[in-house]
mmCIF file of C-alpha atoms in Angstrom:
data_model
loop_
_atom_site.group_PDB
_atom_site.id
_atom_site.type_symbol
_atom_site.label_atom_id
_atom_site.label_comp_id
_atom_site.label_asym_id
_atom_site.label_seq_id
_atom_site.Cartn_x
_atom_site.Cartn_y
_atom_site.Cartn_z
ATOM 1 C CA GLN A 259 21.577 8.521 6.290
ATOM 2 C CA VAL A 260 19.227 7.389 3.586
ATOM 3 C CA GLN A 261 19.019 8.733 0.070
ATOM 4 C CA LEU A 262 15.886 8.602 -2.092
ATOM 5 C CA VAL A 263 16.375 9.019 -5.864
ATOM 6 C CA GLU A 264 13.276 9.537 -7.989
ATOM 7 C CA SER A 265 13.015 9.076 -11.763
ATOM 8 C CA GLY A 266 10.300 8.883 -14.430
ATOM 9 C CA GLY A 267 8.881 12.356 -14.521
ATOM 10 C CA GLY A 268 8.398 14.317 -17.772
ATOM 11 C CA LEU A 269 5.985 15.950 -20.125
ATOM 12 C CA VAL A 270 2.871 14.034 -21.184
ATOM 13 C CA GLN A 271 -0.369 14.901 -22.940
ATOM 14 C CA PRO A 272 -3.719 14.769 -21.130
ATOM 15 C CA GLY A 273 -4.892 11.149 -20.992
ATOM 16 C CA GLY A 274 -1.363 9.815 -21.093
ATOM 17 C CA SER A 275 0.572 7.721 -18.575
ATOM 18 C CA LEU A 276 3.850 7.983 -16.614
ATOM 19 C CA ARG A 277 5.528 5.677 -14.139
ATOM 20 C CA LEU A 278 7.570 7.161 -11.339
ATOM 21 C CA SER A 279 10.216 5.219 -9.484
ATOM 22 C CA CYS A 280 11.974 5.924 -6.207
ATOM 23 C CA ALA A 281 14.935 3.890 -4.939
ATOM 24 C CA ALA A 282 16.156 4.116 -1.371
ATOM 25 C CA SER A 283 19.840 3.531 -0.474
ATOM 26 C CA GLY A 284 22.191 4.046 2.322
ATOM 27 C CA ARG A 285 21.775 3.212 6.018
ATOM 28 C CA ILE A 286 18.466 1.335 5.735
ATOM 29 C CA GLY A 287 17.274 -0.540 8.750
ATOM 30 C CA SER A 288 13.671 -1.220 7.926
ATOM 31 C CA ILE A 289 11.421 0.876 5.801
ATOM 32 C CA ASN A 290 7.905 1.323 7.014
ATOM 33 C CA ASP A 291 5.540 3.399 4.913
ATOM 34 C CA MET A 292 6.630 4.752 1.523
ATOM 35 C CA GLY A 293 4.644 7.331 -0.343
ATOM 36 C CA TRP A 294 4.336 9.954 -3.037
ATOM 37 C CA TYR A 295 3.475 13.588 -2.400
ATOM 38 C CA ARG A 296 3.185 16.424 -4.921
ATOM 39 C CA GLN A 297 3.386 20.148 -4.838
ATOM 40 C CA ALA A 298 1.999 22.406 -7.550
ATOM 41 C CA PRO A 299 3.079 26.077 -7.816
ATOM 42 C CA GLY A 300 1.408 28.257 -5.177
ATOM 43 C CA LYS A 301 -0.068 25.166 -3.427
ATOM 44 C CA GLU A 302 0.851 23.139 -0.376
ATOM 45 C CA ARG A 303 2.471 19.744 -0.639
ATOM 46 C CA GLU A 304 -0.223 17.047 -0.631
ATOM 47 C CA LEU A 305 -0.280 13.283 -0.192
ATOM 48 C CA VAL A 306 -0.926 11.392 -3.402
ATOM 49 C CA ALA A 307 -0.477 7.792 -2.344
ATOM 50 C CA VAL A 308 1.007 5.695 0.407
ATOM 51 C CA ILE A 309 1.891 2.028 0.823
ATOM 52 C CA THR A 310 2.777 0.184 4.016
ATOM 53 C CA SER A 311 5.544 -2.452 4.335
ATOM 54 C CA GLY A 312 2.793 -5.045 4.202
ATOM 55 C CA GLY A 313 1.311 -3.653 0.948
ATOM 56 C CA THR A 314 -1.692 -1.791 2.216
ATOM 57 C CA THR A 315 -2.353 1.220 0.031
ATOM 58 C CA GLY A 316 -4.137 4.570 0.391
ATOM 59 C CA TYR A 317 -4.873 7.280 -2.195
ATOM 60 C CA ALA A 318 -5.958 10.845 -2.398
ATOM 61 C CA GLY A 319 -9.502 11.071 -3.727
ATOM 62 C CA SER A 320 -8.359 13.060 -6.728
ATOM 63 C CA VAL A 321 -6.128 10.181 -8.031
ATOM 64 C CA LYS A 322 -8.091 7.127 -6.853
ATOM 65 C CA GLY A 323 -8.796 4.835 -9.810
ATOM 66 C CA ARG A 324 -6.154 6.518 -11.976
ATOM 67 C CA PHE A 325 -2.898 6.025 -9.952
ATOM 68 C CA THR A 326 -1.409 2.810 -8.532
ATOM 69 C CA ILE A 327 1.334 2.691 -5.900
ATOM 70 C CA SER A 328 3.431 -0.411 -5.512
ATOM 71 C CA ARG A 329 6.761 -1.338 -3.958
ATOM 72 C CA ASP A 330 9.451 -3.873 -4.245
ATOM 73 C CA ASN A 331 10.812 -4.460 -0.779
ATOM 74 C CA ALA A 332 13.814 -6.454 -1.955
ATOM 75 C CA ARG A 333 14.971 -3.436 -4.031
ATOM 76 C CA ASN A 334 13.746 -0.776 -1.469
ATOM 77 C CA THR A 335 11.876 0.815 -4.349
ATOM 78 C CA VAL A 336 8.443 2.364 -4.620
ATOM 79 C CA TYR A 337 6.644 3.065 -7.869
ATOM 80 C CA LEU A 338 3.699 5.233 -8.923
ATOM 81 C CA GLN A 339 1.844 4.262 -12.073
ATOM 82 C CA MET A 340 -0.136 7.223 -13.275
ATOM 83 C CA ASN A 341 -2.811 6.770 -15.918
ATOM 84 C CA SER A 342 -5.382 9.094 -17.446
ATOM 85 C CA LEU A 343 -3.313 12.089 -16.489
ATOM 86 C CA LYS A 344 -4.963 15.491 -16.236
ATOM 87 C CA PRO A 345 -3.501 18.980 -16.449
ATOM 88 C CA GLU A 346 -4.271 19.379 -12.736
ATOM 89 C CA ASP A 347 -1.824 16.512 -11.969
ATOM 90 C CA THR A 348 1.003 18.834 -12.991
ATOM 91 C CA ALA A 349 3.345 19.178 -10.013
ATOM 92 C CA LEU A 350 6.667 18.348 -8.530
ATOM 93 C CA TYR A 351 6.343 14.821 -7.165
ATOM 94 C CA TYR A 352 8.281 13.785 -4.081
ATOM 95 C CA CYS A 353 9.068 10.365 -2.767
ATOM 96 C CA ASN A 354 8.808 9.801 1.013
ATOM 97 C CA ALA A 355 10.051 6.963 3.199
ATOM 98 C CA LYS A 356 9.737 6.331 6.911
ATOM 99 C CA VAL A 357 12.795 4.419 7.975
ATOM 100 C CA LEU A 358 13.347 2.599 11.283
ATOM 101 C CA ASP A 359 16.815 2.860 12.797
ATOM 102 C CA GLY A 360 16.803 1.121 16.109
ATOM 103 C CA PRO A 361 13.946 2.427 18.248
ATOM 104 C CA ARG A 362 13.482 5.639 16.171
ATOM 105 C CA GLN A 363 11.684 6.292 12.898
ATOM 106 C CA TYR A 364 13.107 8.890 10.468
ATOM 107 C CA ASN A 365 11.332 10.700 7.698
ATOM 108 C CA TYR A 366 13.222 11.047 4.360
ATOM 109 C CA TRP A 367 12.412 12.893 1.129
ATOM 110 C CA GLY A 368 13.617 12.717 -2.410
ATOM 111 C CA GLN A 369 14.629 15.641 -4.473
ATOM 112 C CA GLY A 370 11.441 15.666 -6.512
ATOM 113 C CA THR A 371 10.655 14.857 -10.152
ATOM 114 C CA GLN A 372 8.538 17.163 -12.284
ATOM 115 C CA VAL A 373 5.450 15.924 -13.942
ATOM 116 C CA THR A 374 3.817 18.183 -16.520
ATOM 117 C CA VAL A 375 0.514 17.344 -18.213
ATOM 118 C CA SER A 376 -0.108 19.587 -21.173
ATOM 119 C CA SER A 377 -1.143 19.456 -24.822
#
């Protein structure tokens, strides 16, 4: 079993910044992709950013140029630096990790951290 613990959410004014962190612990064989998703009230969960074990990144069009995903493989931790935040970025942000255990890959989720952008 793998646990993902997120931190760093909160209330910020439009134009401000936040940095989310997500640390993986437990039975970790090898972590492939790590990513951040978000879900706003009344909307479906959407991909925000993803990073491979080799460091290749991908972003949703709505956050490209404003958000940066990174990871520390030694600490099994993924980060999301969010700049120039907008009210439409308000959502519950979830960390995701795809973990290899032998021949199988398992999908794990964190509990979510709230980001609210409001003046």
